[in-house]
Amino acid sequence: MLLEVNDLEVFYGRIQAIKGISFSVNEGEIVTLIGANGAGKTTAFNAIGGFTAPSQGTVRFDGIDLAGRPAEAIAALGVRRTFQNNGILREMSVLENVLTGLHLETRAGLLATVFGLPGGRRAETDAVCRARAMLSDMGIAELESRMAGDLSFGQQRLVEIARALVAGARLIMLDEPAVGLSPSERVHLGTVLRGLAERGMTVLMVEHVQDLVMAVSDQVLVLNCGRKIVQGLPAEVRENKEVLEAYLGQ
């Protein structure tokens, strides 16, 4: 198991937002958290990624305890995160946006370039090559010179995912990646996500778009009022009476 969450609890003052949830994610697997607004999905994401301190329980990534580590340190371990609100740098090109995803490991190399030190130019060239390769994997290589603010919302989402992945992430956490996407953009996103999983990338996702969830997920975990009520294959979750009544509108 790449990610193990055990008895996770999160309090905001006296309010318990997460109530002892446990689940695991295997390498190369896509696991999706679903639930109504306020179910605790984003809070769980924040606790795993280091943006919120758990009140109780453990989170382990590849056997490493993430408790007490800041978000940047967790990212450096290979856990990358996107957010509901698109974090694209609109006044920069697509290629420049993806290059910012390498800041943790290229900082020294870029300084070497600035000061004319040996290896600086090589580090810069390597970073550009990696960014272009990632854009190719996302199917948007032809957009590298475009300003990010001029792209469609779906294209911006793919750029954001490319930026999260370019530094060699092993687990990517996607917070509602399909929000605002057209049906065709959702289909392309699903194809990209399945392709990533087939190449060994692990995906933990929060999503409301049911067709995407059911099409790409290996496991679906349903939260309700901070508790896990069911976890299983998409087909199993789709047929669960409680899930149908509460979340799938049946």
mmCIF file of C-alpha atoms in Angstrom:
data_model
loop_
_atom_site.group_PDB
_atom_site.id
_atom_site.type_symbol
_atom_site.label_atom_id
_atom_site.label_comp_id
_atom_site.label_asym_id
_atom_site.label_seq_id
_atom_site.Cartn_x
_atom_site.Cartn_y
_atom_site.Cartn_z
ATOM 1 C CA MET A 1 0.000 0.000 0.000
ATOM 2 C CA LEU A 2 1.326 3.410 -0.938
ATOM 3 C CA LEU A 3 -1.019 5.482 1.249
ATOM 4 C CA GLU A 4 -2.492 4.291 4.555
ATOM 5 C CA VAL A 5 -4.978 6.365 6.541
ATOM 6 C CA ASN A 6 -5.963 4.938 9.932
ATOM 7 C CA ASP A 7 -8.586 6.285 12.359
ATOM 8 C CA LEU A 8 -8.185 9.833 11.060
ATOM 9 C CA GLU A 9 -9.982 12.501 13.063
ATOM 10 C CA VAL A 10 -10.048 16.261 12.552
ATOM 11 C CA PHE A 11 -11.604 18.820 14.893
ATOM 12 C CA TYR A 12 -12.232 22.490 14.194
ATOM 13 C CA GLY A 13 -12.691 23.754 17.727
ATOM 14 C CA ARG A 14 -15.506 21.610 19.117
ATOM 15 C CA ILE A 15 -16.744 20.563 15.703
ATOM 16 C CA GLN A 16 -15.560 17.141 14.549
ATOM 17 C CA ALA A 17 -15.189 17.316 10.767
ATOM 18 C CA ILE A 18 -13.609 13.859 10.262
ATOM 19 C CA LYS A 19 -14.692 10.956 12.466
ATOM 20 C CA GLY A 20 -12.231 8.090 12.493
ATOM 21 C CA ILE A 21 -11.985 7.244 8.800
ATOM 22 C CA SER A 22 -9.596 4.565 7.544
ATOM 23 C CA PHE A 23 -8.689 3.584 4.001
ATOM 24 C CA SER A 24 -5.703 2.690 1.860
ATOM 25 C CA VAL A 25 -4.581 3.363 -1.700
ATOM 26 C CA ASN A 26 -2.403 0.939 -3.651
ATOM 27 C CA GLU A 27 0.260 2.067 -6.086
ATOM 28 C CA GLY A 28 -1.165 2.670 -9.560
ATOM 29 C CA GLU A 29 -4.726 2.872 -8.245
ATOM 30 C CA ILE A 30 -7.343 5.618 -8.612
ATOM 31 C CA VAL A 31 -9.425 6.063 -5.458
ATOM 32 C CA THR A 32 -12.191 8.665 -5.376
ATOM 33 C CA LEU A 33 -13.868 10.241 -2.361
ATOM 34 C CA ILE A 34 -17.493 11.237 -2.889
ATOM 35 C CA GLY A 35 -20.163 12.674 -0.646
ATOM 36 C CA ALA A 36 -22.485 15.631 -0.211
ATOM 37 C CA ASN A 37 -21.153 19.122 0.502
ATOM 38 C CA GLY A 38 -19.825 19.176 4.046
ATOM 39 C CA ALA A 39 -19.185 15.431 4.127
ATOM 40 C CA GLY A 40 -15.509 15.995 4.960
ATOM 41 C CA LYS A 41 -13.837 15.220 1.643
ATOM 42 C CA THR A 42 -11.700 18.339 1.372
ATOM 43 C CA THR A 43 -10.906 18.257 5.097
ATOM 44 C CA ALA A 44 -9.594 14.712 4.669
ATOM 45 C CA PHE A 45 -7.498 15.914 1.720
ATOM 46 C CA ASN A 46 -6.100 18.780 3.761
ATOM 47 C CA ALA A 47 -5.170 16.458 6.633
ATOM 48 C CA ILE A 48 -3.381 14.032 4.307
ATOM 49 C CA GLY A 49 -1.516 16.781 2.455
ATOM 50 C CA GLY A 50 -0.337 18.700 5.514
ATOM 51 C CA PHE A 51 -2.658 21.702 5.204
ATOM 52 C CA THR A 52 -4.652 20.726 8.323
ATOM 53 C CA ALA A 53 -3.303 19.029 11.451
ATOM 54 C CA PRO A 54 -5.109 15.765 12.294
ATOM 55 C CA SER A 55 -6.473 15.583 15.823
ATOM 56 C CA GLN A 56 -5.983 11.822 15.946
ATOM 57 C CA GLY A 57 -4.973 8.910 13.735
ATOM 58 C CA THR A 58 -2.104 8.278 11.350
ATOM 59 C CA VAL A 59 -1.324 8.981 7.718
ATOM 60 C CA ARG A 60 1.532 7.028 6.152
ATOM 61 C CA PHE A 61 2.960 7.454 2.670
ATOM 62 C CA ASP A 62 5.175 4.585 1.546
ATOM 63 C CA GLY A 63 5.651 3.740 5.222
ATOM 64 C CA ILE A 64 6.615 7.305 6.209
ATOM 65 C CA ASP A 65 4.560 8.974 8.925
ATOM 66 C CA LEU A 66 3.290 12.312 7.606
ATOM 67 C CA ALA A 67 2.104 13.586 10.986
ATOM 68 C CA GLY A 68 3.437 17.043 11.809
ATOM 69 C CA ARG A 69 5.093 17.537 8.428
ATOM 70 C CA PRO A 70 4.284 20.787 6.606
ATOM 71 C CA ALA A 71 2.698 20.669 3.159
ATOM 72 C CA GLU A 72 5.949 21.522 1.351
ATOM 73 C CA ALA A 73 7.814 18.680 3.084
ATOM 74 C CA ILE A 74 5.038 16.236 2.160
ATOM 75 C CA ALA A 75 5.174 17.467 -1.440
ATOM 76 C CA ALA A 76 8.930 16.844 -1.462
ATOM 77 C CA LEU A 77 8.236 13.195 -0.560
ATOM 78 C CA GLY A 78 6.206 12.801 -3.761
ATOM 79 C CA VAL A 79 2.671 13.772 -2.727
ATOM 80 C CA ARG A 80 1.328 16.576 -4.929
ATOM 81 C CA ARG A 81 -2.018 18.342 -4.727
ATOM 82 C CA THR A 82 -4.360 20.409 -6.876
ATOM 83 C CA PHE A 83 -7.202 22.543 -5.533
ATOM 84 C CA GLN A 84 -10.853 23.258 -6.365
ATOM 85 C CA ASN A 85 -10.015 26.796 -7.439
ATOM 86 C CA ASN A 86 -7.694 26.645 -10.408
ATOM 87 C CA GLY A 87 -4.180 27.686 -9.332
ATOM 88 C CA ILE A 88 -2.952 28.519 -12.823
ATOM 89 C CA LEU A 89 -0.632 31.515 -13.198
ATOM 90 C CA ARG A 90 -2.622 33.266 -15.890
ATOM 91 C CA GLU A 91 0.047 35.758 -16.992
ATOM 92 C CA MET A 92 2.645 33.061 -17.626
ATOM 93 C CA SER A 93 2.930 30.648 -20.543
ATOM 94 C CA VAL A 94 1.877 27.017 -20.246
ATOM 95 C CA LEU A 95 5.509 25.887 -20.240
ATOM 96 C CA GLU A 96 6.421 28.414 -17.543
ATOM 97 C CA ASN A 97 3.492 27.216 -15.407
ATOM 98 C CA VAL A 98 4.709 23.623 -15.569
ATOM 99 C CA LEU A 99 8.283 24.673 -14.814
ATOM 100 C CA THR A 100 7.112 26.179 -11.506
ATOM 101 C CA GLY A 101 6.278 22.623 -10.429
ATOM 102 C CA LEU A 102 10.001 21.899 -10.368
ATOM 103 C CA HIS A 103 10.839 24.695 -7.942
ATOM 104 C CA LEU A 104 11.668 22.370 -5.035
ATOM 105 C CA GLU A 105 14.452 20.639 -6.948
ATOM 106 C CA THR A 106 15.583 23.254 -9.458
ATOM 107 C CA ARG A 107 16.051 26.153 -7.043
ATOM 108 C CA ALA A 108 19.781 25.464 -6.708
ATOM 109 C CA GLY A 109 20.132 24.861 -10.431
ATOM 110 C CA LEU A 110 18.442 28.124 -11.327
ATOM 111 C CA LEU A 111 20.669 30.010 -8.915
ATOM 112 C CA ALA A 112 23.661 28.388 -10.585
ATOM 113 C CA THR A 113 22.372 29.624 -13.937
ATOM 114 C CA VAL A 114 21.954 33.164 -12.622
ATOM 115 C CA PHE A 115 25.500 33.250 -11.260
ATOM 116 C CA GLY A 116 27.064 31.394 -14.185
ATOM 117 C CA LEU A 117 28.085 28.368 -12.115
ATOM 118 C CA PRO A 118 28.872 24.976 -13.694
ATOM 119 C CA GLY A 119 25.805 22.845 -14.153
ATOM 120 C CA GLY A 120 23.381 25.767 -14.124
ATOM 121 C CA ARG A 121 22.600 25.708 -17.839
ATOM 122 C CA ARG A 122 22.346 21.918 -17.787
ATOM 123 C CA ALA A 123 19.818 22.016 -14.945
ATOM 124 C CA GLU A 124 17.742 24.598 -16.793
ATOM 125 C CA THR A 125 17.764 22.551 -20.019
ATOM 126 C CA ASP A 126 16.794 19.391 -18.142
ATOM 127 C CA ALA A 127 13.882 21.162 -16.456
ATOM 128 C CA VAL A 128 12.541 22.409 -19.796
ATOM 129 C CA CYS A 129 12.816 18.918 -21.302
ATOM 130 C CA ARG A 130 10.928 17.389 -18.397
ATOM 131 C CA ALA A 131 8.205 20.034 -18.566
ATOM 132 C CA ARG A 132 7.742 19.465 -22.301
ATOM 133 C CA ALA A 133 7.598 15.692 -21.820
ATOM 134 C CA MET A 134 4.880 16.111 -19.204
ATOM 135 C CA LEU A 135 2.853 18.383 -21.486
ATOM 136 C CA SER A 136 3.121 15.670 -24.137
ATOM 137 C CA ASP A 137 1.825 13.080 -21.653
ATOM 138 C CA MET A 138 -1.146 15.360 -20.964
ATOM 139 C CA GLY A 139 -1.838 15.676 -24.690
ATOM 140 C CA ILE A 140 -1.318 19.457 -24.714
ATOM 141 C CA ALA A 141 2.256 19.820 -26.004
ATOM 142 C CA GLU A 142 1.076 22.190 -28.737
ATOM 143 C CA LEU A 143 -0.041 24.701 -26.084
ATOM 144 C CA GLU A 144 3.361 25.281 -24.454
ATOM 145 C CA SER A 145 3.758 28.855 -25.760
ATOM 146 C CA ARG A 146 0.177 29.942 -25.106
ATOM 147 C CA MET A 147 -0.618 32.194 -22.171
ATOM 148 C CA ALA A 148 -2.325 30.069 -19.516
ATOM 149 C CA GLY A 149 -5.068 32.658 -19.034
ATOM 150 C CA ASP A 150 -6.119 32.263 -22.673
ATOM 151 C CA LEU A 151 -6.821 28.525 -22.385
ATOM 152 C CA SER A 152 -10.171 26.844 -21.853
ATOM 153 C CA PHE A 153 -10.925 25.786 -18.305
ATOM 154 C CA GLY A 154 -10.361 22.141 -19.208
ATOM 155 C CA GLN A 155 -6.963 22.902 -20.702
ATOM 156 C CA GLN A 156 -6.017 24.887 -17.603
ATOM 157 C CA ARG A 157 -6.888 21.856 -15.466
ATOM 158 C CA LEU A 158 -4.532 19.688 -17.501
ATOM 159 C CA VAL A 159 -1.761 22.277 -17.115
ATOM 160 C CA GLU A 160 -2.332 22.294 -13.349
ATOM 161 C CA ILE A 161 -2.098 18.491 -13.222
ATOM 162 C CA ALA A 162 1.064 18.559 -15.365
ATOM 163 C CA ARG A 163 2.622 21.057 -12.959
ATOM 164 C CA ALA A 164 1.803 18.797 -10.003
ATOM 165 C CA LEU A 165 3.258 15.720 -11.694
ATOM 166 C CA VAL A 166 6.392 17.072 -13.353
ATOM 167 C CA ALA A 167 8.634 16.781 -10.294
ATOM 168 C CA GLY A 168 8.198 13.018 -10.170
ATOM 169 C CA ALA A 169 5.173 12.753 -7.894
ATOM 170 C CA ARG A 170 4.100 9.257 -6.905
ATOM 171 C CA LEU A 171 0.711 10.269 -5.522
ATOM 172 C CA ILE A 172 -1.378 13.092 -6.943
ATOM 173 C CA MET A 173 -4.381 14.407 -5.030
ATOM 174 C CA LEU A 174 -6.982 16.020 -7.287
ATOM 175 C CA ASP A 175 -9.689 18.178 -5.691
ATOM 176 C CA GLU A 176 -12.661 18.217 -8.091
ATOM 177 C CA PRO A 177 -10.636 18.215 -11.331
ATOM 178 C CA ALA A 178 -13.750 18.033 -13.556
ATOM 179 C CA VAL A 179 -15.497 21.119 -12.183
ATOM 180 C CA GLY A 180 -16.442 23.447 -15.035
ATOM 181 C CA LEU A 181 -15.341 21.034 -17.764
ATOM 182 C CA SER A 182 -17.413 20.285 -20.843
ATOM 183 C CA PRO A 183 -18.464 16.658 -21.526
ATOM 184 C CA SER A 184 -15.687 16.231 -24.101
ATOM 185 C CA GLU A 185 -13.102 17.693 -21.706
ATOM 186 C CA ARG A 186 -14.270 15.257 -19.010
ATOM 187 C CA VAL A 187 -13.756 12.349 -21.388
ATOM 188 C CA HIS A 188 -10.234 13.572 -22.201
ATOM 189 C CA LEU A 189 -9.471 14.038 -18.496
ATOM 190 C CA GLY A 190 -10.636 10.482 -17.790
ATOM 191 C CA THR A 191 -8.392 9.155 -20.552
ATOM 192 C CA VAL A 192 -5.426 11.073 -19.128
ATOM 193 C CA LEU A 193 -6.077 9.783 -15.592
ATOM 194 C CA ARG A 194 -6.373 6.153 -16.675
ATOM 195 C CA GLY A 195 -3.188 6.535 -18.713
ATOM 196 C CA LEU A 196 -1.355 7.880 -15.667
ATOM 197 C CA ALA A 197 -2.569 4.964 -13.531
ATOM 198 C CA GLU A 198 -1.497 2.450 -16.165
ATOM 199 C CA ARG A 199 2.012 3.930 -15.969
ATOM 200 C CA GLY A 200 2.067 3.484 -12.194
ATOM 201 C CA MET A 201 0.835 6.898 -10.977
ATOM 202 C CA THR A 202 -1.410 6.777 -7.915
ATOM 203 C CA VAL A 203 -4.414 9.092 -7.811
ATOM 204 C CA LEU A 204 -6.566 10.138 -4.851
ATOM 205 C CA MET A 205 -9.453 12.264 -6.050
ATOM 206 C CA VAL A 206 -12.436 14.202 -4.745
ATOM 207 C CA GLU A 207 -15.093 14.509 -7.442
ATOM 208 C CA HIS A 208 -18.819 15.181 -7.871
ATOM 209 C CA VAL A 209 -19.109 14.334 -11.571
ATOM 210 C CA GLN A 210 -20.590 10.852 -11.449
ATOM 211 C CA ASP A 211 -19.763 9.731 -14.975
ATOM 212 C CA LEU A 212 -16.065 10.504 -14.461
ATOM 213 C CA VAL A 213 -16.014 8.851 -11.020
ATOM 214 C CA MET A 214 -17.601 5.642 -12.286
ATOM 215 C CA ALA A 215 -15.492 5.541 -15.454
ATOM 216 C CA VAL A 216 -12.005 5.947 -13.988
ATOM 217 C CA SER A 217 -12.060 4.844 -10.324
ATOM 218 C CA ASP A 218 -10.690 1.547 -9.068
ATOM 219 C CA GLN A 219 -12.265 2.191 -5.658
ATOM 220 C CA VAL A 220 -14.911 4.675 -4.500
ATOM 221 C CA LEU A 221 -15.108 5.791 -0.873
ATOM 222 C CA VAL A 222 -18.284 7.514 0.304
ATOM 223 C CA LEU A 223 -18.228 9.980 3.204
ATOM 224 C CA ASN A 224 -21.234 11.264 5.110
ATOM 225 C CA CYS A 225 -20.964 13.818 7.916
ATOM 226 C CA GLY A 226 -17.267 13.018 8.348
ATOM 227 C CA ARG A 227 -17.711 9.234 8.486
ATOM 228 C CA LYS A 228 -16.959 6.560 5.912
ATOM 229 C CA ILE A 229 -20.219 4.800 5.086
ATOM 230 C CA VAL A 230 -19.065 2.517 2.274
ATOM 231 C CA GLN A 231 -16.048 1.715 0.120
ATOM 232 C CA GLY A 232 -15.907 -0.551 -2.888
ATOM 233 C CA LEU A 233 -15.796 -0.969 -6.638
ATOM 234 C CA PRO A 234 -17.706 1.663 -8.620
ATOM 235 C CA ALA A 235 -20.408 -0.855 -9.574
ATOM 236 C CA GLU A 236 -20.859 -1.877 -5.926
ATOM 237 C CA VAL A 237 -21.130 1.709 -4.746
ATOM 238 C CA ARG A 238 -23.543 2.553 -7.560
ATOM 239 C CA GLU A 239 -25.901 -0.183 -6.349
ATOM 240 C CA ASN A 240 -25.653 0.648 -2.635
ATOM 241 C CA LYS A 241 -29.083 1.819 -1.474
ATOM 242 C CA GLU A 242 -27.798 4.435 0.968
ATOM 243 C CA VAL A 243 -25.484 5.909 -1.645
ATOM 244 C CA LEU A 244 -28.220 5.938 -4.288
ATOM 245 C CA GLU A 245 -30.595 7.784 -1.999
ATOM 246 C CA ALA A 246 -28.087 10.263 -0.606
ATOM 247 C CA TYR A 247 -25.697 11.048 -3.459
ATOM 248 C CA LEU A 248 -26.735 9.625 -6.789
ATOM 249 C CA GLY A 249 -30.286 10.990 -6.803
ATOM 250 C CA GLN A 250 -32.077 7.658 -7.179
#
